[in-house]
Coordinates of C-alpha atoms (C1' of nucleotides) in Angstrom, one line a residue:
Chain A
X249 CA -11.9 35.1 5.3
X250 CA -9.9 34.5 1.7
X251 CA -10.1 30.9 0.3
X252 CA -6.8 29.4 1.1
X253 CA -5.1 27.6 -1.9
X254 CA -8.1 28.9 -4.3
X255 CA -5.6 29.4 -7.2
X256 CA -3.1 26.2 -6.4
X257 CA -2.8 24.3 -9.3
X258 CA -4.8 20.6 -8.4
X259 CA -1.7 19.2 -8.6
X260 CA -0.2 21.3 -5.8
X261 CA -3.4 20.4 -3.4
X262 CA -2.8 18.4 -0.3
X263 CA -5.2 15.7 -1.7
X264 CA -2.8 15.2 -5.1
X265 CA -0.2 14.9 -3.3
X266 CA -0.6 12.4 -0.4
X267 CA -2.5 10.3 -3.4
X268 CA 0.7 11.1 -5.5
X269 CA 2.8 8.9 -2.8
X270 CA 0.9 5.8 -3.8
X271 CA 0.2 6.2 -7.5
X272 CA 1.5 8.6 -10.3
X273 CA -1.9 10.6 -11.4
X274 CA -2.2 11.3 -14.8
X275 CA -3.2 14.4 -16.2
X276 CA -7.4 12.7 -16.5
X277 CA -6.8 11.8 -13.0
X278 CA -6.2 15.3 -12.0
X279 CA -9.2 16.5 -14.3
X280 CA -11.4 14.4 -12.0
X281 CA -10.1 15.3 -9.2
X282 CA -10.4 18.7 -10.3
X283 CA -13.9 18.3 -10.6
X284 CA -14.9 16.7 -7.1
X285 CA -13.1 19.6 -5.5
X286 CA -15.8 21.9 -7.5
X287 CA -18.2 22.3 -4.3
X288 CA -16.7 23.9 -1.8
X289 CA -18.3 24.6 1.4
X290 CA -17.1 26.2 4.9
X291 CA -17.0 25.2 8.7
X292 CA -16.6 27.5 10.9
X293 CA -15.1 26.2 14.7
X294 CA -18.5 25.3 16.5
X295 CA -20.6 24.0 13.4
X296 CA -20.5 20.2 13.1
X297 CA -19.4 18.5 9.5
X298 CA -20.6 15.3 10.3
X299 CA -23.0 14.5 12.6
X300 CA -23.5 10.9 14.8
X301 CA -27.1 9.4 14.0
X302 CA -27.3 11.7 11.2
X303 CA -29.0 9.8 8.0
X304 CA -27.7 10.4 4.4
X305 CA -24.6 12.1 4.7
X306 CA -21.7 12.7 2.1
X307 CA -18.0 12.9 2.8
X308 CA -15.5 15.8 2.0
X309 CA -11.9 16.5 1.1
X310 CA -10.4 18.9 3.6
X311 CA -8.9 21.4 1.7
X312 CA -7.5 23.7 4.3
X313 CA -7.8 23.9 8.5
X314 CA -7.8 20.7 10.8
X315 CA -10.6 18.5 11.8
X316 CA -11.3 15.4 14.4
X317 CA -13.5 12.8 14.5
X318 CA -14.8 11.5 18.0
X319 CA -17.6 9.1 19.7
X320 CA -19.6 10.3 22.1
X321 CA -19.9 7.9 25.0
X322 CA -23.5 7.5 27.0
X323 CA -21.5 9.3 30.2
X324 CA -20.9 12.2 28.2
X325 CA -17.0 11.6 27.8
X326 CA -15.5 11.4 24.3
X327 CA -13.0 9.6 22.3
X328 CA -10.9 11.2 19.0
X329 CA -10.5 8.7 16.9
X330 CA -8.2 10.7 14.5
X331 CA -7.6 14.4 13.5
X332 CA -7.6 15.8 10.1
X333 CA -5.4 17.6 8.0
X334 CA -5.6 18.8 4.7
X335 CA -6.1 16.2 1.8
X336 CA -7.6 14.4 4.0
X337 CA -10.9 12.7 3.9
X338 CA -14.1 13.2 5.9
X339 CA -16.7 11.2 6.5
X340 CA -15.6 8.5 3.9
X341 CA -16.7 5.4 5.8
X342 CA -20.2 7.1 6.9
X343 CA -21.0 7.1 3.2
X344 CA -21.6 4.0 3.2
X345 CA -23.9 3.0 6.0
X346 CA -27.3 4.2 6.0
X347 CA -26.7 6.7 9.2
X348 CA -22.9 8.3 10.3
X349 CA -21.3 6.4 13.3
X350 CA -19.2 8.9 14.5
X351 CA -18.7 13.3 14.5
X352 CA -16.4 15.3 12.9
X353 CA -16.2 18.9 14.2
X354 CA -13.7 21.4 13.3
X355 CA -10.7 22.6 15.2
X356 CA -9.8 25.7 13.1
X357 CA -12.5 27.2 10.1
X358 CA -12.7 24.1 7.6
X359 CA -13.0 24.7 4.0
X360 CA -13.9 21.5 2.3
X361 CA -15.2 19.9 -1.1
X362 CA -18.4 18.1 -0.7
X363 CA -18.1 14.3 -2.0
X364 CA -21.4 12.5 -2.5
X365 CA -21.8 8.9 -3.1
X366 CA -22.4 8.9 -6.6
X367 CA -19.4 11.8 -7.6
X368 CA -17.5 9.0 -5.8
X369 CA -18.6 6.0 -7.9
X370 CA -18.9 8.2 -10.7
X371 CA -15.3 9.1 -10.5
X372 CA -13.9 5.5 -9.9
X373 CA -15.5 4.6 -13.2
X374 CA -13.8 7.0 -15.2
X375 CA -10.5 6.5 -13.7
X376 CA -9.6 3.8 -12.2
X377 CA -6.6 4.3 -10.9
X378 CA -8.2 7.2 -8.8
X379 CA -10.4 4.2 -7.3
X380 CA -7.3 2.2 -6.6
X381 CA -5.8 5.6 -4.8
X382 CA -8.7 6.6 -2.9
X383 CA -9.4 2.8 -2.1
X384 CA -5.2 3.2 -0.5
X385 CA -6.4 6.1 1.0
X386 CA -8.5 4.6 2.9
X387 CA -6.9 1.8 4.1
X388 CA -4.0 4.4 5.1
X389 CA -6.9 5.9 7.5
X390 CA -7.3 2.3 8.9
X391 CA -4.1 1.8 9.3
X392 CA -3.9 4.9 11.4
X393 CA -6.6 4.1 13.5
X394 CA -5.2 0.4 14.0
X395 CA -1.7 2.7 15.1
X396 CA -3.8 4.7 17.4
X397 CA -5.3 1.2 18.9
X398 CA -2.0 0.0 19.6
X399 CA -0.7 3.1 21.3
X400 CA -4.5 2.8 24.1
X401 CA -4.1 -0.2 24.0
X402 CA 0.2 -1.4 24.8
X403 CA 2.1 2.1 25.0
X404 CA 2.8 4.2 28.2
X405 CA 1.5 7.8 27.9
X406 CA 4.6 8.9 27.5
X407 CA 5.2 6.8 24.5
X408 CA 2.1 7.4 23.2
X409 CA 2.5 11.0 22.9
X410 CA 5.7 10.7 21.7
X411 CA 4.3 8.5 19.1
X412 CA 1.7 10.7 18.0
X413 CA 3.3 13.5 18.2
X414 CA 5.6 12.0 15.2
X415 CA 3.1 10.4 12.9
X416 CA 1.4 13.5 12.7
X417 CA 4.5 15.2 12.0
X418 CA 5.4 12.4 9.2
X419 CA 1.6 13.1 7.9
X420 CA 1.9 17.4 7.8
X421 CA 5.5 16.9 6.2
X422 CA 3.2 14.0 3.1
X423 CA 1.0 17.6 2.5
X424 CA 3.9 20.2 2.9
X425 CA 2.9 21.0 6.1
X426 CA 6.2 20.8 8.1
X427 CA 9.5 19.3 7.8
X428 CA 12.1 17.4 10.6
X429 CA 12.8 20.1 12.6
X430 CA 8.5 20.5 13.7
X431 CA 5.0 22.2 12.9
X432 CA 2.2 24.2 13.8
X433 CA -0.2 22.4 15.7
X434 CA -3.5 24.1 16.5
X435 CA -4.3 21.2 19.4
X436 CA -5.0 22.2 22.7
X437 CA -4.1 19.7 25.8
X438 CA -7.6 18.6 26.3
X439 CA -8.0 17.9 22.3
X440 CA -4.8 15.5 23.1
X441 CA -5.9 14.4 26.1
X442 CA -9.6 13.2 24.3
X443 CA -7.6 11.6 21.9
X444 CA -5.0 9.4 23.7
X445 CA -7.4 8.6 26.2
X446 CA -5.7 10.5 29.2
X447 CA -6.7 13.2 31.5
X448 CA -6.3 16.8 30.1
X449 CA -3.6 17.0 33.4
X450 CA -1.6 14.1 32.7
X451 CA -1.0 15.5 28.9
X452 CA 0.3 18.5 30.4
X453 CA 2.4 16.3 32.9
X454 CA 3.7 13.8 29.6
X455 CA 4.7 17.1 27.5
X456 CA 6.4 18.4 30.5
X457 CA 8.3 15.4 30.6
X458 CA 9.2 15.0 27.0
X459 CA 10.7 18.7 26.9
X460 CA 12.9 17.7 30.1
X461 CA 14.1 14.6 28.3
X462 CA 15.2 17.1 25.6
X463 CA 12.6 15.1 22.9
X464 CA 10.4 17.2 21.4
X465 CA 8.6 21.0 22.4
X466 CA 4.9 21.2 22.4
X467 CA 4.4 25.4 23.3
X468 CA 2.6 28.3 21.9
X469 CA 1.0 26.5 18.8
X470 CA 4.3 24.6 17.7
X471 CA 5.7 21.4 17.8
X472 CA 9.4 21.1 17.8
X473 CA 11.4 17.8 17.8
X474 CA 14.3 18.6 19.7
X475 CA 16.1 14.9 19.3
X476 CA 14.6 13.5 16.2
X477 CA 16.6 10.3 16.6
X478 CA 16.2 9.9 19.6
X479 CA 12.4 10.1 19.8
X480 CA 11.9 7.7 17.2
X481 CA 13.6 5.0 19.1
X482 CA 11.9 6.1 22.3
X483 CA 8.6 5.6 20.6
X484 CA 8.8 2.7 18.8
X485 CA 7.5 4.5 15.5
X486 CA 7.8 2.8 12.5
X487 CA 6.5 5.4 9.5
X488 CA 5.9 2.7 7.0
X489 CA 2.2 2.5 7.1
X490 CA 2.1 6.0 6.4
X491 CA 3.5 6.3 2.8
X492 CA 6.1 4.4 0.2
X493 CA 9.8 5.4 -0.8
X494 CA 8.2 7.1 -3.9
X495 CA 4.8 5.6 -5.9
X496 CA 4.1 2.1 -6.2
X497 CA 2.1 1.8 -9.1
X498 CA 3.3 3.6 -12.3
Chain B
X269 CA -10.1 -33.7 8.6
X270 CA -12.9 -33.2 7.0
X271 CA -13.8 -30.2 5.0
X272 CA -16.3 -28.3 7.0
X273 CA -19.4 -26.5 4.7
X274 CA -17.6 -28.1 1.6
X275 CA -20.6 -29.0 0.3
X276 CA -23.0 -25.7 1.7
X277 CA -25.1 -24.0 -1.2
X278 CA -22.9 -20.9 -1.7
X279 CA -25.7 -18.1 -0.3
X280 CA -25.3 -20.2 2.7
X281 CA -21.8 -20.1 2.9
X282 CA -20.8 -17.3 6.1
X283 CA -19.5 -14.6 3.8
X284 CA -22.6 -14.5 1.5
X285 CA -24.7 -14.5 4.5
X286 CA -22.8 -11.4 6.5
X287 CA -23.0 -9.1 2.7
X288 CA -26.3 -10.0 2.6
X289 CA -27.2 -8.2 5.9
X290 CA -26.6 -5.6 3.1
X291 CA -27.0 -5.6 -0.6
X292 CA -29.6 -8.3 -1.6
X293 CA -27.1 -10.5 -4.1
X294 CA -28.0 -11.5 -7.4
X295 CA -27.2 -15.0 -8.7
X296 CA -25.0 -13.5 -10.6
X297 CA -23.3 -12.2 -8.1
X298 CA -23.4 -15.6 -6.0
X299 CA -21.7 -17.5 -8.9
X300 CA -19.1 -14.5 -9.2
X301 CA -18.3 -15.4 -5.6
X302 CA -18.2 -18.6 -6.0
X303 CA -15.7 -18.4 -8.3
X304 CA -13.5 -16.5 -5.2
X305 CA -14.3 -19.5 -3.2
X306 CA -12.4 -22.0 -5.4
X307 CA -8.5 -21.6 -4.5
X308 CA -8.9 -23.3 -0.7
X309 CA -5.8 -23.6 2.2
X310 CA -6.2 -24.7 5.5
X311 CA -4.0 -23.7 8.2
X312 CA -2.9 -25.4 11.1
X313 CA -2.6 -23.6 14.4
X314 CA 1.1 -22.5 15.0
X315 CA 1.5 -21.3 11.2
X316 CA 0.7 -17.9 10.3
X317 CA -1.7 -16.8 7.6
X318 CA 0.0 -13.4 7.1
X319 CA 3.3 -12.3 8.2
X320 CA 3.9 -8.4 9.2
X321 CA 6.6 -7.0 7.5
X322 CA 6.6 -9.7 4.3
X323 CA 5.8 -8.7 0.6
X324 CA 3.1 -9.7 -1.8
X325 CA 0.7 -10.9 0.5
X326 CA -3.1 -12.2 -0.9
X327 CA -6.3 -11.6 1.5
X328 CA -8.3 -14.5 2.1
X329 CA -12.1 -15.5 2.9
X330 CA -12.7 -16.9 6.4
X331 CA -14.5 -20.3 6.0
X332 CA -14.2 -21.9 9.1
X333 CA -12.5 -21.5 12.5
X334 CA -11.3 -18.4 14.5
X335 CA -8.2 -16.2 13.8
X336 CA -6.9 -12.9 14.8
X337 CA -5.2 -9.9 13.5
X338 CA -2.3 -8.0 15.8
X339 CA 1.1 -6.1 15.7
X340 CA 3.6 -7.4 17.6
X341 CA 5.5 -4.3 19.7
X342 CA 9.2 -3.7 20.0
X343 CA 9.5 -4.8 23.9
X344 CA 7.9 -8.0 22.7
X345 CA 4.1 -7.8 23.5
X346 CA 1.2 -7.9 21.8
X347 CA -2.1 -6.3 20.9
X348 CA -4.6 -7.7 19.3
X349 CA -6.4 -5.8 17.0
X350 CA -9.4 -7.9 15.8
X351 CA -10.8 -11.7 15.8
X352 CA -12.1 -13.0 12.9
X353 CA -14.8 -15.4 12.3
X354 CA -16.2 -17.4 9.4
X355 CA -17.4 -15.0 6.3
X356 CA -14.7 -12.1 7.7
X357 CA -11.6 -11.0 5.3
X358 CA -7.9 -12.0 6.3
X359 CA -5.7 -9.2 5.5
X360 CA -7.5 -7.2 3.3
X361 CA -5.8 -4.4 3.7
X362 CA -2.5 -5.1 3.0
X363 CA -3.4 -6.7 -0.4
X364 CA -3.0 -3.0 -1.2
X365 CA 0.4 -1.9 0.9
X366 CA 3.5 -3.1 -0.2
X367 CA 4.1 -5.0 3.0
X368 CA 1.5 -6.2 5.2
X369 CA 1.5 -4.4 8.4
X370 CA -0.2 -6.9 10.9
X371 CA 0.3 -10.8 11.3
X372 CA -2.7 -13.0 11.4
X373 CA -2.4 -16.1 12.6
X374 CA -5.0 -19.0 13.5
X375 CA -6.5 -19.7 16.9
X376 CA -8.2 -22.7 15.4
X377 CA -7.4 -24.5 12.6
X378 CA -8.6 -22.3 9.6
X379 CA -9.9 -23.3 6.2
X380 CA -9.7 -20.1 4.0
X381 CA -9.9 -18.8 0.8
X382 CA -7.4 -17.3 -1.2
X383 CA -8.0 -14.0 -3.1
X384 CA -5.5 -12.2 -4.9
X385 CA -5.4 -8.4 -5.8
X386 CA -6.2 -9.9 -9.6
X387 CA -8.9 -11.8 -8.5
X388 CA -10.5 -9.1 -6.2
X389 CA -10.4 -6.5 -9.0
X390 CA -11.8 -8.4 -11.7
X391 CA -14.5 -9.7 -9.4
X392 CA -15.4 -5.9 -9.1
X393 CA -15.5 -5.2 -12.7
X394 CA -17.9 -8.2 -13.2
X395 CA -20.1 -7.0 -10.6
X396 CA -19.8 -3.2 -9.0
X397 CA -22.8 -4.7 -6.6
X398 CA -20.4 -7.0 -5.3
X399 CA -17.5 -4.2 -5.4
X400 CA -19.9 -1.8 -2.9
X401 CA -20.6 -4.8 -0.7
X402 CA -17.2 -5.6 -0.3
X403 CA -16.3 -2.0 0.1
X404 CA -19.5 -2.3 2.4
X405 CA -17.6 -5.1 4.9
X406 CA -14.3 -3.1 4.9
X407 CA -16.0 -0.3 6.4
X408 CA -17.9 -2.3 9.1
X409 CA -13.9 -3.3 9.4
X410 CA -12.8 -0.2 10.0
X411 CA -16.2 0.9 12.3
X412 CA -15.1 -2.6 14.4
X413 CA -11.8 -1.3 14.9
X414 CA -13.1 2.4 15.9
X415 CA -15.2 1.0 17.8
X416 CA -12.5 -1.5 19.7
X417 CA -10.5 1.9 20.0
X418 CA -13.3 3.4 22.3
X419 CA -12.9 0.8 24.6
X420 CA -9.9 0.8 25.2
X421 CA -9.6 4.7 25.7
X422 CA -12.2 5.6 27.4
X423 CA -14.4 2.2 28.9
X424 CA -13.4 0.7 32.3
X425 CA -11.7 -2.9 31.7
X426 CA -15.9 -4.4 33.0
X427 CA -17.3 -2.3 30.4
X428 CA -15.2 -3.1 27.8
X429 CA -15.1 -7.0 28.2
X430 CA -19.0 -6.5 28.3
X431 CA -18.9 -4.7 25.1
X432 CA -16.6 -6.7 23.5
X433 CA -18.2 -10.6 24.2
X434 CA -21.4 -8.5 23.1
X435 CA -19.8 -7.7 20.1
X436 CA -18.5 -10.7 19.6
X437 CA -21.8 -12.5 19.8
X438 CA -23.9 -9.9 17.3
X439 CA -21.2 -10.7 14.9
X440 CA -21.6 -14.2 15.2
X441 CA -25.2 -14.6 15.1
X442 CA -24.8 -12.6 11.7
X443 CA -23.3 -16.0 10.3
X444 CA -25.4 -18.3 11.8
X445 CA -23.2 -19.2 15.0
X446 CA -24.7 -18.5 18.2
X447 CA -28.0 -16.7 19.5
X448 CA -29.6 -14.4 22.0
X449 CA -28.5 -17.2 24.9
X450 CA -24.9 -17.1 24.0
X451 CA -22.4 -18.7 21.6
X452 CA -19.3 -21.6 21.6
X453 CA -15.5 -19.3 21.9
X454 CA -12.5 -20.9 21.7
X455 CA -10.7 -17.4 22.7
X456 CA -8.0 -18.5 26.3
X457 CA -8.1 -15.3 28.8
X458 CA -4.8 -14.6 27.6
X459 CA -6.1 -14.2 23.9
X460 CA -8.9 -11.8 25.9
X461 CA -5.9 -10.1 27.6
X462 CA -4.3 -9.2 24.5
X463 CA -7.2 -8.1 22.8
X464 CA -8.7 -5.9 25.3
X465 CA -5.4 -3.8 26.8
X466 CA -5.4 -6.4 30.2
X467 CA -3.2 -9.0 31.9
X468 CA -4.5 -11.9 31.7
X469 CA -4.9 -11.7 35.7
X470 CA -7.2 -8.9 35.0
X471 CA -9.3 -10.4 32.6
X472 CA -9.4 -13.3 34.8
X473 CA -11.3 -11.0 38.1
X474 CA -13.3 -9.2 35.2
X475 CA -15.0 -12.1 34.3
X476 CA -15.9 -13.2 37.4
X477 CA -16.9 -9.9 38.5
X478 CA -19.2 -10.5 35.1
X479 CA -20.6 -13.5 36.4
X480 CA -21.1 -12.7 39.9
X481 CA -23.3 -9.8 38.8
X482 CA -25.5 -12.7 37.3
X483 CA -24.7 -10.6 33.4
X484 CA -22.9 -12.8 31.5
X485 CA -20.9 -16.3 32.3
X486 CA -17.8 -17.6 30.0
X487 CA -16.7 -20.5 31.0
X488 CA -15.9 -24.2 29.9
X489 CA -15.5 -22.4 26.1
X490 CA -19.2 -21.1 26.2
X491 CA -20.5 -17.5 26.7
X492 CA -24.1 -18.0 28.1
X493 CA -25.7 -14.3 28.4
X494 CA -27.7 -14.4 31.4
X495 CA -29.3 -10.9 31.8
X496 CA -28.8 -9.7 27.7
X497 CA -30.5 -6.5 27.9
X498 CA -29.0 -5.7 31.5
X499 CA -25.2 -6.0 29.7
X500 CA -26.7 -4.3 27.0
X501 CA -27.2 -1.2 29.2
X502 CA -23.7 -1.8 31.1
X503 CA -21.9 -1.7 28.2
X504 CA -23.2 1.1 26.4
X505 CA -23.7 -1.5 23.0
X506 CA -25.0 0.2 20.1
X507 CA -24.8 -2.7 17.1
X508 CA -26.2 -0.1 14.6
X509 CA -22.3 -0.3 13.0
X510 CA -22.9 -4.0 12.8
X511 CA -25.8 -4.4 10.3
X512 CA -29.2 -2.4 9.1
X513 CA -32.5 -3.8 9.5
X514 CA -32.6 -5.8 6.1
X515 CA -30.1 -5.2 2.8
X516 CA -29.9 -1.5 2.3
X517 CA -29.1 -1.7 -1.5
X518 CA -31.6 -3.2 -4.2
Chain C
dG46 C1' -10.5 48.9 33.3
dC47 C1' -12.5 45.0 34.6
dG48 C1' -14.8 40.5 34.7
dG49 C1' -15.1 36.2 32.6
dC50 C1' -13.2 32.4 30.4
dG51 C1' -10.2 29.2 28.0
dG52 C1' -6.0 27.3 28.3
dG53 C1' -1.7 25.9 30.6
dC54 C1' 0.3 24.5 34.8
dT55 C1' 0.9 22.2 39.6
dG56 C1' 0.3 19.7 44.2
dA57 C1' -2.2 16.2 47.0
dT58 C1' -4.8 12.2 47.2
dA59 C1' -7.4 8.2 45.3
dT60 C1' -7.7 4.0 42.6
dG61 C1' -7.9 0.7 38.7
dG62 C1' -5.2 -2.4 37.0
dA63 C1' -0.4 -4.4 36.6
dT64 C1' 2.9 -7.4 38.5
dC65 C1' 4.6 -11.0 41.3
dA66 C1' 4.0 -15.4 43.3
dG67 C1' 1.8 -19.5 43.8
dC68 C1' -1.8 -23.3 43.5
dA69 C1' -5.1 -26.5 40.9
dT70 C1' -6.8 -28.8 37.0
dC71 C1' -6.8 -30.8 32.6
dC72 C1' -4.7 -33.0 28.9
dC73 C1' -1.2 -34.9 26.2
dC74 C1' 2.8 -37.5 25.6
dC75 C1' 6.2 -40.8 27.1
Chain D
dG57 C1' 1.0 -44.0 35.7
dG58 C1' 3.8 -40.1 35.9
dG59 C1' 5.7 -35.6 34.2
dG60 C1' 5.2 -31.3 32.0
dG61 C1' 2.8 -27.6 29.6
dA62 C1' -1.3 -25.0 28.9
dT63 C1' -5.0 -22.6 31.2
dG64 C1' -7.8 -21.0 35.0
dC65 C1' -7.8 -19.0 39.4
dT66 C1' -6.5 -16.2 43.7
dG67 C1' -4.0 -13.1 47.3
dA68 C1' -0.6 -9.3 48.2
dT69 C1' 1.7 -5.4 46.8
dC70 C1' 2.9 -1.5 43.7
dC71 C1' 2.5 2.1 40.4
dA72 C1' 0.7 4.8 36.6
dT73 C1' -2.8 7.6 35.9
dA74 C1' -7.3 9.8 37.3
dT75 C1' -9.5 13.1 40.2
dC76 C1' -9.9 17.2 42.8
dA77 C1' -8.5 21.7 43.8
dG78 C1' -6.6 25.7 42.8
dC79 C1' -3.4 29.3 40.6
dC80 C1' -1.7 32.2 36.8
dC81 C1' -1.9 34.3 32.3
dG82 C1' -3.7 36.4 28.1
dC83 C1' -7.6 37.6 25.4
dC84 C1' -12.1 39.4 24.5
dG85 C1' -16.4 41.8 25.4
dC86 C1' -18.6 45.4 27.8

DNA sequence: GCGGCGGGCTGATATGGATCAGCATCCCCC
DNA sequence: GGGGGATGCTGATCCATATCAGCCCGCCGC
């Protein structure tokens, strides 16, 4: 397999540039962040990055392919917490506690940069406006999570799809992924199905029901928003925890 | 009414005590916090600490009595994404978004803190041990919330009020305010409701079904753990996210 | 060329929890 | 001392979603 985006400028990575819609990186921001994406590493689909109850582990930067991170449940069931995409980060909380709380497997082959603790704290001393980004970052992934809460939690199945299916679409366009009219989405119904807490059948029922309603298309790989508009408003999605109109600090 | 802990030893205060379950903290580090500790409000109940959607917002300490976090939906209900209890931030992270994303209002009166961005960061540069701890405390946030996501996904509504007053009572006897028996909770079944994904009908059955299984009683604004280790089990409770065994960083 | 398997799809039936309606208690305020 | 607003509690009914069962298709390995 070739190294996707090996010869991208740093500027051009998915990591610059969901940081750059939060804070304008200068050009010794981007020579850090140059040097945390030094060691690369690979996942093929079937090899855990992150492992629950596993001691001393560092995070990543996903570079290229998606990811999820679930809970296993003592009955066997699981719970996604989020997905992945690139630029994003993997494993940042786990850093901090002494063993990981939670798996991250891949969905396609991952190719990642390895983040240890001290790069990390290393890199926040140097710059710190890299600390304040990566500190946004990660208050961005709570955010998300808090979203995803809200949707179990208060949104009908049909809303929640409809929901997800448009921040993830709001996150792919942040990392030049896709634009208004959709994007490739590698997830299969039971990935959705672990994730928004419903039975693999009752996705397949929900997406069924969103094409009819002329919404969105989820088929062969691709989502396809069919009535932008009009899936906003029938989801309730309100994209401001996801980014700024441009950066906020200068 | 009277100032409650005004006149506590600061390492006693709630928040020292929960980062301590962490990074043992110099004195240094206790008068740095101290410091944090000066700019007091108290809120009644019926006004709101933080406002969703308003600018500029500071985070504060939790000193004394209950609050909780939630997003308020476009058909006009509710969820409730976290309670917070003495020694726990108040809208952390929306120090850091333009506008906060979540209201937090009281559920007693509160007596809190105030701690601006300014104040937070030049805390940090005084004392990078206090930076990790507090970085520390935002991820057992986030692991709360990813956790509170789990149940309401994939836990039956039993199981998750199990988990959740279980929860609820390992967090508390991290501050000094309840035990192995059981601990005083001023939370209504409709707060409960909100919180857990339920009507308030349902929560009302669930915690009699509770009861009459001789597990756990709430009544009369007490919970009183009756068989600990049998919920334990029931619930599928795990508090490794909570806390280590002793402060994990010299 | 065929068997196995992952993934999408569908109908029938079961069920957990919502919703609706109503009552009891307590507490606060007039 | 009486009225009204929270809050807790309970029964009856309904509905969203799970579960079970099975089919079809395309892909991969042998």
């Amino acid at each position: 397999m070739t190294e996707p985006n090996a010869g991208l400028p740093i500027q051009d990575s998915p990591f610059a540039r969901k940081l750059s819609a939060f804070v304008r990186l200068s050009q010794t921001d981007l020579a850090v962040m140059s040097d945390l994406y030094r060691r690369r590493r690979v996942f093929p689909v079937g090899v855990d990055v992150i492992h629950q109850g596993q001691t001393d582990q560092c995070a990543y930067v996903l570079a290229s392919g998606w990811a999820c991170s679930y809970k296993i449940l003592p009955e066997g069931t699981r719970q996604i917490v989020d997905f992945q995409i690139p630029g994003d980060f993997l494993g940042l909380r786990s850093v901090l506690f002494r063993t990981a709380d939670h798996n991250v497997e891949p969905i396609t082959p991952v190719h990642a940069s390895e983040v240890t603790q001290r790069d990390l704290l290393a890199a926040f001393a140097e710059t710190p406006r890299l600390a304040t980004a990566v500190l946004w970052a990660a208050s961005r992934d709570e955010a998300m999570v808090v979203e995803h809460l809200v949707d179990l939690g208060r949104r009908s199945a049909t809303e929640r799809m409809a929901h997800f299916l448009l921040e993830l679409g709001a996150r792919l366009r942040l990392v030049g992924m896709g634009d208004r009219t959709g994007y490739l989405c590698p997830l299969s119904q039971y990935l959705l199905a672990d994730a928004l807490g419903l039975s693999a059948v009752h996705v397949n029922r929900v997406l069924r029901e969103l094409r009819e309603e002329g919404l969105v298309t989820f088929q062969k790989g691709r989502v396809t928003f069919e009535d932008y508009d009009g899936l906003v408003t029938f989801a309730g999605f309100d994209r401001s925890y996801l980014d700024h109109e441009g950066p906020l600090l200068m």
